[in-house]
Amino acid sequence: MTLRIGNASGFYGDRFDAVREMLTGGELDVLTGDYLAELTMLILGRDRLKDPGAGYARTFLRQMEECLGLAHERGVRIVTNAGGLNPSGLAEEIRQLAGRLGLPVRVAHVEGDDLTARHPGNLAAHAYLGGFGIATCLKEGADVVVTGRVTDAALVTGPAAAHFGWGPKDYDRLAGAVVAGHVLECGAQATGGNYAHFQEGDVRRPGFPLAEIHEDGTAVITKHPGTGGFVDIGTVTAQLLYETAGARYPGPDVTARLDTVGLTQDGPDRVRIDGVRGEAPPPTLKVGLNRLGGFRNEVTFVLTGLDIEAKAALVEQQMADAMAKSRPAQVTWDLVRTDRPDAPTEETASALLRLVVRDPDQETVGRTFSGAAVELALASYPGFHVLAPPGKGTPYGVFEDVYVPHSAVDHVAVLHDGHRIPVTPAHDILVLEEVPQPPLPEPLPVTEPTRRAPLGLVAGARSGDKGGNANIGVWVRTDEAWRWLAHTLTVDRLCELLPETAELRVTRHPLPNLRALNFVVEGILGEGVAAQHRFDPQAKALGEWLRSRHLDIPEALL
């Protein structure tokens, strides 16, 4: 029997109406919602500092006020990680809501991820749990399951394990569900959202995805009829590569082998996933640590017309002199040449000079820094103005991950009546090792004529963040294009095309089944997204920058 699992949220702040859309748009057995990201945990940690009863995604509670009755009426069970730092608090709020609405809804939650007490100095320290706590809650009759920090894919593996009776050693089945869960977790990114070839369909309002999961772990990714966007091998490939690394995709329940994934178009807006193999999970669980790193401030100077570089040099020297007595710990300048010669508008005649400062002391990047910038208003380069005056300085966060044994967490399913059921940690484990490089296809003949053109004319890409690292997944659609890409886009070539990566460690992972290369760029995001280390702090557009770069491409592929 097929289990239909839909997703209605890819992050805290996603489309509010998606819960109702998914519940009314077609048949579902389970509706999931993913609200957590590395940055979200920091935001919730700061919420909890102000209010110890906070720490969960408040929008989910408002969504339940509108749709809990609808889910109950349609027999759809709800599984969400919206509990964040306070899953018991959110579960209790939903119980009270169900009571007010007169709904006989059983609400359970999962505990054990919170390790903050063991990591002093951090706002939040949470282990990534697997899906068997969710499965226990569902098997014991829960209609709604609230979790804290579980892996995103656990929102799918838990319901699948409960429905089909999978055990901890059903690695291939679990791995199939992990892959399906990874495709669903970012919502509309699987249905044409943020997609390199977005012009191939109507993505003005893409629908949210669902997976039809079978007992053997195979799945079909699709969406409700009549919703926007589209589902094809490309959209699923893009999401499979998102925020991953090598062929082994580790998790607390299973390590999924991404190099075994098979994708087949199974009809309009239907992609079949099969062939996925799984291995025992690694011996440790990932723990995400979020702490305040200090304070930051920024100002963007607008430089218009002639002598852009001289104007930039003047204001840089003036700010350096003004900050000499209380120089911030980190000072970063970026000159963005958005100007063009003989421009028809003032905006297109202007360049942007961005100054970012960081320091443990708020005063240093606050009033002292802001005053120095503002005081230049009538005493600097001609045409002086800024995009916005600098403020008082805001706190920024730092993310890092550490690893602990499975036995270090007390994974517990807490049922609607308060009964607590411990979840047994994985017994069989397998130390992660790099998969040997797979054989590559024969390269195209060197005699083929080429033309200088953007990589994006033949390849798609998607990029994202994992702590301070970024990944760039690049894929092509034909075997001939794969023969070219596999031998052309080496680490050295990537570093040439993206000079920001040249001094960093870059690792290439070929995935021939997907006709894809996945690059991991270490350290490009500094101390993580909350530190806002670079212009694109989550590396969301790194892949699109790569696609815009020119290289010699065989004319036959163009």
XYZ file of C-alpha atoms in Angstrom:
558
model
C 0.000 0.000 0.000
C 1.339 3.432 -0.962
C 1.971 6.033 1.733
C 1.392 9.572 0.488
C 3.511 12.111 2.388
C 3.321 15.803 1.517
C 5.357 18.742 2.751
C 3.998 22.218 3.502
C 7.066 24.088 4.716
C 10.741 24.279 3.792
C 11.756 26.912 6.354
C 10.417 29.137 9.137
C 8.629 31.795 7.089
C 7.560 29.681 4.121
C 4.163 30.122 2.449
C 1.577 30.309 5.224
C -1.288 28.968 3.088
C 0.634 25.851 2.040
C -0.843 23.758 4.870
C -4.372 24.430 3.674
C -3.343 23.989 0.025
C -1.849 20.576 0.731
C -4.795 19.411 2.832
C -7.393 20.441 0.242
C -5.494 19.831 -3.025
C -5.570 16.024 -3.113
C -5.158 12.800 -1.187
C -2.604 12.673 1.644
C -1.841 10.344 4.527
C 0.785 12.459 6.286
C 1.628 16.151 6.073
C 5.066 17.280 7.196
C 6.503 20.698 7.894
C 10.205 21.543 8.063
C 10.790 24.810 9.957
C 14.372 24.453 11.151
C 17.692 25.537 9.706
C 21.021 26.421 11.280
C 20.030 30.101 11.333
C 16.556 29.312 12.692
C 17.996 27.599 15.749
C 19.900 30.780 16.573
C 16.762 32.904 16.100
C 14.761 30.594 18.366
C 17.574 30.657 20.920
C 17.400 34.425 21.068
C 13.594 34.196 21.396
C 14.024 31.877 24.351
C 16.381 34.355 26.062
C 13.525 36.859 26.111
C 10.802 34.324 26.958
C 11.633 30.868 28.400
C 8.244 29.641 27.108
C 9.170 30.483 23.511
C 11.604 28.641 21.243
C 9.190 27.124 18.703
C 7.871 28.238 15.292
C 4.856 30.360 16.150
C 3.548 30.395 12.592
C 2.915 26.656 12.791
C 0.584 27.176 15.740
C -1.345 29.790 13.733
C -1.534 27.363 10.814
C -3.011 24.748 13.135
C -5.611 27.225 14.363
C -6.841 27.346 10.771
C -6.264 23.766 9.649
C -6.155 21.298 12.558
C -9.854 20.565 12.139
C -9.392 20.086 8.408
C -6.544 17.615 8.947
C -8.595 15.691 11.503
C -11.608 15.587 9.196
C -9.509 14.207 6.343
C -7.572 11.734 8.470
C -4.210 13.335 7.707
C -1.557 12.959 10.381
C 0.860 15.848 10.910
C 4.583 15.562 11.633
C 6.687 18.673 12.134
C 9.960 19.866 13.610
C 8.353 23.239 14.411
C 8.970 22.448 18.096
C 12.467 23.817 17.609
C 13.992 24.379 21.044
C 10.737 23.701 22.893
C 8.822 20.743 21.406
C 6.980 20.011 24.648
C 5.783 23.617 24.818
C 4.425 23.569 21.273
C 2.810 20.155 21.793
C 0.996 21.493 24.852
C -0.179 24.554 22.922
C -1.635 22.278 20.227
C -3.370 20.136 22.844
C -4.988 23.240 24.304
C -5.951 24.398 20.815
C -7.542 21.020 20.059
C -9.484 21.277 23.328
C -10.818 24.724 22.421
C -11.824 23.456 18.988
C -13.434 20.314 20.396
C -11.171 18.003 18.402
C -10.179 14.566 19.783
C -6.614 14.962 18.536
C -3.750 13.084 20.168
C -0.551 15.119 20.223
C 2.834 13.535 20.956
C 6.326 14.934 20.867
C 9.947 13.816 20.682
C 12.659 14.817 23.151
C 16.371 14.189 23.613
C 18.020 16.452 21.087
C 18.711 19.330 23.503
C 22.321 19.152 24.711
C 22.668 22.851 25.537
C 23.444 22.188 29.205
C 26.482 20.142 28.154
C 27.839 22.936 25.949
C 28.033 26.082 28.096
C 28.466 29.338 26.260
C 26.078 28.347 23.478
C 22.543 29.611 22.961
C 21.519 26.253 21.556
C 23.206 22.876 21.183
C 21.036 20.225 19.569
C 21.736 16.749 18.217
C 20.184 15.690 14.926
C 17.903 12.774 15.811
C 16.512 10.159 13.430
C 12.990 9.087 12.612
C 12.313 6.259 15.048
C 11.033 8.556 17.801
C 8.477 9.880 15.316
C 7.653 6.314 14.271
C 7.034 5.328 17.905
C 4.639 8.234 18.428
C 2.686 7.360 15.288
C 2.504 3.648 16.110
C 1.099 4.581 19.519
C -1.741 6.510 17.865
C -0.549 10.108 17.646
C -2.382 12.370 15.184
C 0.197 15.148 15.512
C 3.905 14.622 16.243
C 6.068 17.586 17.228
C 9.851 17.310 17.278
C 12.813 19.501 17.947
C 16.042 19.065 15.990
C 15.719 15.947 13.888
C 17.242 15.495 10.457
C 15.009 16.989 7.788
C 14.577 13.583 6.175
C 13.441 12.058 9.505
C 10.065 13.746 8.976
C 9.585 11.225 6.147
C 11.520 8.183 7.392
C 9.584 8.202 10.685
C 6.099 7.949 9.133
C 7.327 5.433 6.547
C 8.920 3.203 9.199
C 5.724 3.329 11.270
C 3.439 2.619 8.308
C 5.412 -0.238 6.792
C 6.846 -1.693 9.996
C 10.465 -1.143 8.992
C 13.109 -1.953 11.566
C 16.457 -0.296 12.270
C 18.279 -2.697 9.924
C 16.061 -2.139 6.878
C 18.807 0.030 5.463
C 17.819 0.016 1.800
C 14.208 0.902 2.593
C 15.227 3.584 5.065
C 17.720 4.998 2.573
C 15.005 5.226 -0.064
C 12.860 7.188 2.373
C 15.819 9.429 3.279
C 16.289 10.325 -0.378
C 12.568 11.026 -0.782
C 12.625 13.080 2.411
C 15.609 15.075 1.197
C 13.734 15.907 -2.004
C 10.641 17.023 -0.065
C 12.332 18.922 2.754
C 12.809 22.247 0.960
C 9.247 22.499 -0.260
C 8.859 24.146 -3.655
C 12.537 23.667 -4.545
C 11.421 20.231 -5.794
C 8.648 21.668 -7.972
C 10.519 24.315 -9.922
C 11.348 26.844 -7.230
C 14.928 28.229 -7.324
C 15.521 25.999 -10.359
C 18.271 26.704 -12.904
C 15.964 25.956 -15.856
C 12.985 27.789 -14.340
C 11.823 29.091 -17.718
C 10.742 25.593 -18.758
C 7.548 25.813 -16.708
C 5.235 28.206 -14.910
C 6.906 28.768 -11.533
C 5.064 31.916 -10.489
C 3.457 29.946 -7.632
C 4.815 26.404 -7.536
C 2.868 23.823 -5.616
C 4.418 21.917 -2.749
C 5.744 18.386 -3.320
C 4.595 15.009 -2.106
C 6.073 11.530 -2.229
C 4.248 8.279 -2.872
C 6.362 5.862 -0.847
C 6.180 2.093 -1.279
C 7.010 -0.709 1.129
C 10.291 -1.486 -0.625
C 11.513 2.097 -0.148
C 10.977 3.228 -3.720
C 9.067 6.473 -4.192
C 7.480 8.763 -6.749
C 7.883 12.515 -6.312
C 4.873 14.475 -7.534
C 2.514 17.303 -6.566
C -1.214 17.862 -6.303
C -3.069 18.184 -9.641
C -3.558 21.714 -10.883
C -0.875 23.306 -8.727
C 1.880 25.448 -10.227
C 5.449 24.547 -10.981
C 6.606 21.240 -12.409
C 8.331 18.037 -11.355
C 10.866 16.424 -13.650
C 14.211 14.665 -13.407
C 15.977 18.025 -13.388
C 14.035 19.529 -10.467
C 14.526 16.348 -8.439
C 18.231 16.145 -9.327
C 18.726 19.751 -8.275
C 17.204 19.117 -4.874
C 19.100 15.841 -4.423
C 22.365 17.750 -4.824
C 21.321 20.559 -2.487
C 23.400 20.777 0.710
C 24.988 17.360 0.209
C 28.580 16.270 -0.264
C 29.842 12.876 -1.415
C 28.257 9.600 -2.375
C 27.555 8.730 1.259
C 24.769 10.836 2.795
C 24.993 10.042 6.519
C 22.150 10.218 9.007
C 21.298 8.883 12.458
C 19.241 5.951 11.094
C 21.064 5.072 7.888
C 23.714 6.245 5.470
C 22.089 6.626 2.066
C 24.228 5.987 -0.994
C 23.515 8.862 -3.370
C 25.586 7.108 -6.031
C 22.901 4.414 -6.269
C 19.922 6.700 -6.833
C 18.005 6.042 -10.026
C 15.596 8.645 -11.454
C 12.958 7.949 -14.105
C 10.253 10.211 -15.504
C 7.072 8.345 -14.587
C 4.581 10.586 -16.373
C 3.777 14.301 -16.200
C 4.969 15.773 -12.894
C 6.028 12.351 -11.642
C 9.607 11.193 -11.027
C 10.322 7.701 -9.762
C 13.210 7.148 -7.332
C 14.544 3.604 -7.056
C 17.699 1.575 -6.635
C 18.732 3.405 -3.460
C 21.051 1.433 -1.232
C 21.688 2.066 2.435
C 24.374 1.256 4.972
C 24.541 1.286 8.762
C 24.679 4.815 10.192
C 27.949 6.381 11.321
C 28.973 5.943 14.982
C 28.210 9.552 15.942
C 25.408 12.079 15.784
C 25.898 15.603 14.542
C 25.306 18.345 17.120
C 24.714 21.901 15.914
C 26.117 24.592 18.210
C 24.809 28.159 17.954
C 26.329 31.022 19.938
C 26.585 34.778 19.732
C 29.845 35.764 18.075
C 29.734 39.486 18.807
C 28.241 42.517 17.081
C 28.309 43.733 13.490
C 27.411 46.864 11.579
C 27.660 47.978 8.003
C 27.341 50.972 5.726
C 27.273 51.174 1.939
C 28.746 54.281 0.356
C 27.465 55.253 -3.094
C 30.196 56.409 -5.489
C 28.918 58.125 -8.637
C 30.489 59.101 -11.921
C 34.218 59.588 -12.454
C 37.216 58.541 -10.348
C 35.438 55.654 -8.604
C 38.611 54.016 -7.291
C 40.051 57.302 -6.045
C 36.809 58.105 -4.242
C 36.849 54.652 -2.653
C 40.458 55.102 -1.527
C 39.609 58.448 0.060
C 36.685 57.213 2.145
C 38.585 54.060 3.166
C 41.440 56.198 4.485
C 39.036 58.587 6.254
C 37.228 55.716 7.998
C 40.521 54.065 8.960
C 41.688 57.312 10.574
C 38.367 57.787 12.376
C 38.412 54.217 13.745
C 42.101 54.244 14.704
C 41.497 54.563 18.454
C 38.837 51.871 18.687
C 39.440 49.766 15.614
C 36.904 46.922 15.244
C 38.274 43.393 15.378
C 37.229 42.738 11.769
C 36.973 45.325 9.001
C 35.916 44.287 5.497
C 35.645 46.508 2.414
C 34.018 45.467 -0.879
C 33.829 47.678 -3.943
C 31.077 46.509 -6.308
C 31.430 48.077 -9.753
C 27.789 48.431 -10.743
C 28.667 51.645 -12.599
C 29.013 51.956 -16.352
C 30.561 54.724 -18.483
C 28.381 57.459 -19.977
C 25.414 56.030 -18.050
C 21.863 57.153 -18.932
C 20.722 57.159 -15.269
C 22.397 58.186 -12.021
C 21.904 54.736 -10.552
C 23.729 53.033 -13.419
C 26.518 55.609 -13.086
C 27.099 54.535 -9.463
C 29.250 51.919 -7.726
C 28.717 50.576 -4.208
C 31.416 50.507 -1.545
C 30.352 48.270 1.337
C 32.017 48.395 4.746
C 31.284 45.689 7.332
C 32.715 45.718 10.851
C 32.581 43.134 13.639
C 33.692 43.288 17.253
C 32.887 41.709 20.629
C 32.007 45.210 21.918
C 28.734 46.673 20.654
C 29.885 50.249 21.274
C 32.857 49.801 18.938
C 30.644 48.856 15.976
C 27.706 50.940 17.169
C 27.804 54.581 18.088
C 31.561 54.968 17.519
C 31.437 53.433 14.034
C 28.154 55.043 13.007
C 29.335 58.456 14.139
C 32.521 58.146 12.111
C 30.566 57.325 8.944
C 27.935 60.025 9.395
C 30.498 62.740 10.155
C 31.937 62.314 6.652
C 28.695 63.519 5.049
C 30.058 66.988 4.147
C 33.775 66.201 4.282
C 34.524 63.384 1.847
C 34.296 62.554 -1.867
C 32.038 64.557 -4.238
C 28.487 63.253 -4.361
C 28.781 61.572 -0.933
C 25.732 59.607 0.192
C 24.967 56.188 1.640
C 22.206 53.665 0.979
C 21.095 53.896 4.616
C 22.670 55.328 7.750
C 24.402 52.724 9.929
C 22.592 51.670 13.086
C 23.688 50.803 16.596
C 25.187 47.417 15.746
C 23.411 44.073 15.910
C 24.474 40.711 17.345
C 25.607 38.041 14.923
C 25.728 34.317 15.412
C 28.304 31.600 14.920
C 27.481 28.020 13.960
C 29.706 24.994 14.332
C 29.100 21.285 14.549
C 30.527 18.638 16.829
C 29.815 14.939 17.061
C 28.747 12.687 19.939
C 28.074 8.943 20.240
C 24.487 7.767 19.742
C 24.415 6.825 23.412
C 25.010 10.455 24.434
C 21.391 11.416 23.743
C 18.214 10.274 25.496
C 15.910 9.920 22.500
C 12.361 9.675 23.917
C 8.875 9.555 22.424
C 6.432 11.370 24.738
C 2.854 10.268 24.052
C -0.337 12.318 24.351
C -0.976 10.957 27.850
C 2.555 11.743 29.062
C 3.825 8.182 28.783
C 7.510 8.163 27.834
C 9.006 5.510 25.548
C 12.803 5.432 25.135
C 14.025 5.023 21.559
C 16.878 2.534 21.257
C 19.975 3.997 19.575
C 21.492 2.317 16.545
C 23.362 -0.862 17.399
C 25.120 -1.457 14.089
C 27.341 1.400 12.953
C 29.759 1.916 10.098
C 32.585 4.416 10.133
C 32.225 6.783 7.203
C 34.803 6.460 4.463
C 35.099 8.145 1.099
C 33.668 6.085 -1.733
C 36.350 5.205 -4.324
C 36.172 7.445 -7.367
C 33.696 5.907 -9.823
C 34.760 5.218 -13.417
C 34.155 8.178 -15.692
C 32.909 7.951 -19.283
C 35.234 8.327 -22.241
C 35.905 12.010 -22.936
C 34.605 13.616 -26.096
C 37.071 13.714 -28.998
C 39.428 16.681 -28.717
C 38.835 17.425 -32.393
C 35.263 18.595 -31.775
C 34.851 22.322 -32.539
C 34.115 24.473 -29.491
C 32.634 27.878 -28.796
C 33.168 30.231 -25.866
C 29.881 30.285 -23.962
C 28.374 30.252 -20.441
C 28.440 26.906 -18.655
C 24.741 27.377 -17.875
C 23.797 26.781 -21.500
C 24.506 23.071 -20.982
C 24.456 22.551 -17.205
C 22.194 23.186 -14.259
C 23.463 23.950 -10.774
C 22.254 24.369 -7.226
C 24.279 25.501 -4.243
C 23.769 25.866 -0.514
C 25.344 26.034 2.923
C 26.427 23.639 5.632
C 27.971 25.609 8.469
C 30.986 27.453 7.072
C 31.119 25.270 3.951
C 29.192 25.472 0.706
C 28.373 22.888 -1.922
C 27.777 23.369 -5.624
C 25.986 20.574 -7.449
C 26.314 20.676 -11.237
C 24.445 18.331 -13.561
C 23.724 17.807 -17.249
C 20.921 16.038 -19.070
C 22.569 13.873 -21.729
C 25.278 11.245 -21.829
C 27.275 13.310 -24.322
C 27.181 16.357 -22.065
C 28.243 14.154 -19.136
C 31.256 12.909 -21.124
C 32.295 16.551 -21.513
C 31.446 17.793 -18.002
C 33.115 14.922 -16.148
C 36.480 15.670 -17.738
C 36.213 19.446 -18.038
C 34.944 20.733 -14.703
C 37.835 19.712 -12.500
C 38.667 21.293 -9.149
C 41.313 23.443 -10.824
C 38.860 24.623 -13.463
C 36.222 25.429 -10.834
C 38.757 27.526 -8.923
C 39.635 29.388 -12.121
C 35.980 30.116 -12.802
C 35.235 31.094 -9.186
C 38.333 32.934 -7.938
C 36.863 33.268 -4.423
C 37.447 29.526 -4.023
C 41.068 29.512 -5.189
C 42.646 29.620 -1.709
C 40.162 27.213 -0.144
C 39.978 23.440 0.001
C 37.627 22.169 -2.709
C 36.600 18.507 -3.075
C 34.891 17.049 -6.137
C 32.439 14.137 -5.885
C 31.270 12.581 -9.197
C 27.779 11.030 -9.190
C 27.492 9.319 -12.596
C 23.943 8.003 -12.019
C 22.782 11.612 -11.838
C 25.247 12.873 -14.494
C 26.398 15.219 -11.754
C 29.429 16.614 -9.998
C 29.150 17.854 -6.433
C 31.796 20.281 -5.158
C 32.309 21.055 -1.470
C 34.038 24.390 -0.807
C 35.357 24.496 2.751
C 35.353 27.719 4.752
C 33.844 30.009 2.124
C 31.058 31.006 4.544
C 33.339 31.707 7.503
C 31.550 30.891 10.763
C 28.209 30.109 9.118
C 25.206 31.936 7.741
C 24.472 33.952 10.894
C 27.952 35.482 10.734
C 27.126 36.946 7.284
C 30.692 36.381 6.151
C 30.125 37.221 2.485
C 27.774 38.980 0.078
C 25.755 35.765 -0.367
C 25.944 34.395 3.200
C 24.204 31.071 2.445
C 25.874 30.479 -0.949
C 22.445 30.271 -2.559
C 23.639 31.898 -5.781
C 27.128 30.391 -5.961
C 25.888 27.862 -8.517
C 24.317 30.563 -10.661
C 27.572 32.518 -10.650
C 29.309 29.366 -11.875
C 26.721 28.877 -14.636
C 27.344 32.422 -15.854
C 31.087 31.870 -16.338
C 32.363 31.268 -19.878
C 34.481 28.375 -21.075
C 35.050 26.461 -24.306
C 32.043 24.199 -24.901
C 31.675 21.722 -27.786
C 29.357 23.213 -30.376
C 27.479 19.922 -30.618
C 26.289 20.400 -27.025
C 25.107 23.938 -27.738
